[in-house]
Tab-separated table of C-alpha atoms in Angstrom:
chain	number	residue	atom	x	y	z
E	1	CYS	CA	0.000	0.000	0.000
E	2	VAL	CA	1.423	3.403	-1.036
E	3	PRO	CA	1.259	6.089	1.663
E	4	SER	CA	-1.120	9.004	0.993
E	5	ASP	CA	1.683	11.583	0.995
E	6	VAL	CA	3.510	9.604	-1.726
E	7	GLN	CA	0.292	9.329	-3.756
E	8	ALA	CA	-0.147	13.084	-3.520
E	9	ALA	CA	3.411	13.660	-4.734
E	10	CYS	CA	2.878	11.315	-7.677
E	11	ARG	CA	-0.214	13.206	-8.757
E	12	ASP	CA	1.829	16.397	-9.164
E	13	THR	CA	2.774	15.417	-12.718
E	14	THR	CA	0.357	17.066	-15.170
E	15	VAL	CA	-0.104	16.591	-18.908
E	16	THR	CA	-1.732	18.859	-21.462
E	17	GLN	CA	-2.183	18.108	-25.163
E	18	GLU	CA	-3.595	20.382	-27.850
E	19	LEU	CA	-4.342	20.125	-31.550
E	20	LEU	CA	-3.224	23.330	-33.234
E	21	LYS	CA	-4.245	24.698	-36.645
E	22	GLY	CA	-7.353	23.497	-38.486
E	23	GLY	CA	-8.554	21.139	-41.186
E	24	PHE	CA	-6.955	17.776	-41.896
E	25	HIS	CA	-3.391	18.897	-41.128
E	26	ARG	CA	-2.705	19.729	-37.473
E	27	ASP	CA	0.104	20.033	-34.964
E	28	LEU	CA	-0.085	17.904	-31.824
E	29	LEU	CA	1.390	19.837	-28.896
E	30	VAL	CA	2.179	17.940	-25.677
E	31	LYS	CA	3.196	19.736	-22.473
E	32	VAL	CA	4.300	17.976	-19.272
E	33	GLU	CA	5.057	19.389	-15.854
E	34	LEU	CA	6.777	16.829	-13.638
E	35	GLY	CA	6.284	16.571	-9.913
E	36	GLU	CA	10.079	16.559	-9.484
E	37	ASP	CA	13.208	17.641	-11.326
E	38	ALA	CA	14.030	15.202	-14.135
E	39	GLY	CA	17.656	15.125	-12.965
E	40	GLY	CA	19.216	14.558	-16.395
E	41	CYS	CA	16.662	11.930	-17.457
E	42	ALA	CA	15.115	11.879	-20.910
E	43	VAL	CA	11.408	12.708	-20.830
E	44	ALA	CA	8.911	11.441	-23.401
E	45	ALA	CA	5.190	11.081	-23.954
E	46	ARG	CA	3.766	7.839	-25.347
E	47	THR	CA	0.558	8.466	-27.281
E	48	HIS	CA	-1.684	5.887	-28.927
E	49	LEU	CA	-2.828	7.435	-32.181
E	50	PRO	CA	-6.185	5.992	-33.311
E	51	ALA	CA	-6.755	4.899	-36.886
E	52	GLY	CA	-8.237	8.307	-37.749
E	53	ILE	CA	-4.944	10.179	-37.131
E	54	TYR	CA	-1.434	9.466	-38.374
E	55	VAL	CA	2.072	10.909	-38.487
E	56	ASP	CA	3.735	10.937	-41.896
E	57	PRO	CA	7.038	9.042	-41.389
E	58	TYR	CA	8.681	10.825	-44.336
E	59	GLU	CA	7.727	14.248	-42.997
E	60	LEU	CA	8.903	13.174	-39.545
E	61	ALA	CA	12.290	12.098	-40.920
E	62	THR	CA	12.725	15.497	-42.604
E	63	LEU	CA	11.836	17.378	-39.429
E	64	GLN	CA	14.266	15.272	-37.397
E	65	GLN	CA	17.059	15.974	-39.883
E	66	HIS	CA	16.544	19.686	-39.177
E	67	ASN	CA	16.245	19.021	-35.413
E	68	LEU	CA	12.692	20.412	-35.343
E	69	THR	CA	11.160	17.451	-33.525
E	70	LYS	CA	12.185	14.075	-32.102
E	71	ALA	CA	9.887	11.072	-32.145
E	72	VAL	CA	9.640	7.336	-32.800
E	73	LEU	CA	6.717	5.616	-34.521
E	74	ILE	CA	5.756	2.031	-33.622
E	75	PRO	CA	5.428	0.514	-36.178
E	76	ASP	CA	7.517	2.805	-38.366
E	77	VAL	CA	5.814	1.746	-41.628
E	78	ILE	CA	2.540	3.624	-42.176
E	79	ASP	CA	0.213	3.718	-45.169
E	80	VAL	CA	-0.401	7.450	-45.501
E	81	GLU	CA	-2.985	6.945	-48.276
E	82	ALA	CA	-5.302	4.557	-46.397
E	83	PRO	CA	-8.684	5.837	-45.183
E	84	GLU	CA	-9.607	5.531	-41.528
E	85	TYR	CA	-11.557	2.294	-41.924
E	86	LEU	CA	-8.569	0.525	-43.532
E	87	ALA	CA	-5.847	1.951	-41.272
E	88	ALA	CA	-4.430	0.697	-37.979
E	89	ALA	CA	-3.623	2.518	-34.760
E	90	VAL	CA	0.030	3.367	-34.071
E	91	VAL	CA	2.101	4.372	-31.057
E	92	LEU	CA	3.985	7.670	-31.039
E	93	VAL	CA	6.844	8.174	-28.584
E	94	LEU	CA	7.459	11.915	-28.595
E	95	PHE	CA	10.682	13.113	-26.965
E	96	LEU	CA	10.123	16.310	-24.998
E	97	GLU	CA	12.433	19.277	-24.639
E	98	ALA	CA	12.929	21.142	-21.366
E	99	GLU	CA	11.590	24.680	-21.189
E	100	PRO	CA	14.333	27.217	-20.364
E	101	ARG	CA	12.607	28.944	-17.412
E	102	CYS	CA	10.991	25.879	-15.851
E	103	PRO	CA	13.261	22.909	-14.957
E	104	ARG	CA	10.247	20.610	-14.448
E	105	CYS	CA	8.417	21.660	-17.649
E	106	PHE	CA	8.777	19.879	-20.987
E	107	ARG	CA	7.060	20.223	-24.342
E	108	ALA	CA	7.173	19.055	-27.956
E	109	ALA	CA	5.053	19.258	-31.077
E	110	VAL	CA	4.686	17.026	-34.114
E	111	PRO	CA	2.555	17.345	-37.282
E	112	VAL	CA	-0.393	14.938	-37.446
E	113	HIS	CA	-2.829	14.333	-40.274
E	114	VAL	CA	-6.472	13.282	-40.235
E	115	ARG	CA	-7.575	10.395	-42.441
E	116	TYR	CA	-10.681	10.401	-44.596
E	117	HIS	CA	-13.601	8.598	-42.963
E	118	ARG	CA	-16.353	6.483	-44.461
E	119	PRO	CA	-19.582	8.378	-45.307
E	120	ALA	CA	-22.092	8.120	-42.473
E	121	PRO	CA	-25.901	8.134	-42.528
E	122	GLY	CA	-27.656	11.183	-41.117
E	123	ARG	CA	-24.594	13.106	-39.924
E	124	ASP	CA	-21.805	15.117	-41.517
E	125	GLY	CA	-19.072	14.566	-38.926
E	126	ALA	CA	-17.196	11.832	-37.073
E	127	LEU	CA	-15.357	12.072	-33.752
E	128	VAL	CA	-11.765	10.922	-33.267
E	129	ALA	CA	-10.746	10.487	-29.620
E	130	LEU	CA	-7.111	11.036	-28.693
E	131	GLN	CA	-6.367	9.658	-25.222
E	132	SER	CA	-4.112	11.464	-22.773
E	133	PRO	CA	-0.473	10.393	-23.305
E	134	GLU	CA	1.620	8.388	-20.876
E	135	VAL	CA	4.578	10.203	-19.303
E	136	LEU	CA	7.888	8.334	-19.596
E	137	LEU	CA	11.355	8.779	-18.093
E	138	CYS	CA	14.581	7.163	-19.243
E	139	CYS	CA	17.443	7.542	-16.755
E	140	SER	CA	20.940	6.205	-16.264
E	141	HIS	CA	19.747	5.465	-12.713
E	142	SER	CA	16.384	4.847	-11.056
E	143	PRO	CA	14.144	7.942	-10.861
E	144	ARG	CA	14.577	9.975	-7.694
E	145	ALA	CA	11.003	9.313	-6.491
E	146	ALA	CA	11.026	5.581	-7.158
E	147	GLU	CA	7.622	5.174	-5.499
E	148	CYS	CA	6.048	7.209	-8.304
E	149	TRP	CA	7.843	5.675	-11.284
E	150	GLN	CA	7.365	2.076	-12.376
E	151	PRO	CA	9.223	0.165	-15.130
E	152	ALA	CA	7.312	0.369	-18.430
E	153	GLU	CA	7.390	-1.890	-21.469
E	154	VAL	CA	8.373	0.488	-24.266
E	155	GLY	CA	10.077	-0.740	-27.417
E	156	ALA	CA	11.834	2.556	-28.104
E	157	PRO	CA	15.333	3.906	-27.456
E	158	CYS	CA	16.032	6.646	-24.928
E	159	SER	CA	16.537	9.161	-27.723
E	160	ALA	CA	15.336	9.649	-31.283
E	161	ARG	CA	18.849	8.886	-32.558
E	162	GLY	CA	19.285	5.714	-30.502
E	163	ILE	CA	18.831	2.178	-31.783
E	164	ALA	CA	18.574	-0.252	-28.878
E	165	PRO	CA	15.567	-0.049	-26.530
E	166	CYS	CA	16.292	1.039	-22.972
E	167	GLN	CA	14.485	0.937	-19.649
E	168	TRP	CA	11.682	3.464	-19.474
E	169	TYR	CA	9.689	4.369	-16.386
E	170	SER	CA	6.110	5.602	-16.301
E	171	THR	CA	4.115	7.444	-13.655
E	172	ALA	CA	0.531	8.230	-12.823
E	173	HIS	CA	-0.333	11.768	-13.832
E	174	THR	CA	-3.173	14.245	-13.900
E	175	PRO	CA	-4.316	14.956	-17.464
E	176	ALA	CA	-5.929	18.283	-18.243
E	177	ARG	CA	-8.508	16.195	-20.122
E	178	GLU	CA	-8.910	12.411	-20.279
E	179	GLU	CA	-9.243	12.593	-24.057
E	180	LEU	CA	-9.067	15.140	-26.841
E	181	LEU	CA	-11.962	14.993	-29.309
E	182	LEU	CA	-11.462	15.957	-32.936
E	183	GLU	CA	-14.469	16.337	-35.229
E	184	VAL	CA	-13.789	15.194	-38.791
E	185	PRO	CA	-16.142	16.166	-41.641
E	186	VAL	CA	-17.536	13.162	-43.523
E	187	GLY	CA	-19.858	12.738	-46.467
E	188	LEU	CA	-23.519	11.832	-46.065
E	189	ARG	CA	-24.287	8.310	-47.212
E	190	GLU	CA	-27.584	9.549	-48.646
E	191	HIS	CA	-25.599	11.625	-51.150
E	192	SER	CA	-23.595	8.647	-52.474
E	193	PRO	CA	-25.786	8.016	-55.601
E	194	LEU	CA	-25.691	11.716	-56.550
E	195	VAL	CA	-21.917	11.940	-55.996
E	196	CYS	CA	-21.302	8.776	-58.047
E	197	ALA	CA	-23.517	10.041	-60.885
E	198	LEU	CA	-21.815	13.453	-60.995
E	199	THR	CA	-18.372	11.839	-60.847
E	200	LEU	CA	-19.252	9.536	-63.749
E	201	LEU	CA	-20.660	12.394	-65.854
E	202	THR	CA	-17.609	14.555	-65.148
E	203	THR	CA	-15.268	11.704	-66.085
E	204	LEU	CA	-17.134	11.050	-69.346
E	205	LEU	CA	-17.174	14.757	-70.198
E	206	CYS	CA	-13.429	15.143	-69.586
E	207	ALA	CA	-12.676	11.983	-71.558
E	208	GLY	CA	-14.795	13.306	-74.443
E	209	LEU	CA	-12.987	16.656	-74.434
E	210	ILE	CA	-9.592	14.939	-74.429
E	211	LEU	CA	-10.653	12.629	-77.282
E	212	SER	CA	-12.013	15.573	-79.268
E	213	ALA	CA	-8.823	17.580	-78.826
E	214	THR	CA	-6.734	14.564	-79.841
E	215	CYS	CA	-8.775	14.023	-83.002
E	216	ARG	CA	-8.471	17.722	-83.984
E	217	HIS	CA	-4.733	17.611	-83.437
E	218	CYS	CA	-4.415	14.489	-85.608
E	219	HIS	CA	-6.562	16.063	-88.348
E	220	LEU	CA	-4.495	19.289	-88.416
E	221	SER	CA	-1.229	17.411	-88.536
């Protein structure tokens, strides 16, 4: 049984996540305030991205080359073209940077993209729920408040440039919100016949114009 004063100390760690910008291309911002000084440990946030949201691994690689963000995707192979109903959830381990004026405060941001969803009957939007991330520490020694930090199974290195997995520790924390809800616009299923008909007519019209232009070109030559 953990003493009440230790439980109170463990609850000092707080997590806030925000989705910046608008539309289908956002920035996920994660901010963590630890209950104690990290003491030279690496701090990260492990987020389970649902099928409706993804991180482009090619864009992530470019950003990491310019030292603009540090993260690991598990798995690291993602189909960026798949719609939500054909995609799988992934795990994002986002390495946080310390804020200059607050030794216990860390933050990081990474671009995320919203997938297209299947048309739904009677509504023009779908909700994607992003759960509060898990706070992780990777230290050359055990965390100072060992009662608050427990070994975690994380298949990621202690830094974005590392290769071999290391021992991470996780802690209970107080999220600003249990989950972040993102509303995604979707088509109405009732409009499917009209959309298909207009798409077919447009395709036939464009094909006819291309064929007509080709025939005129052949005749003039």
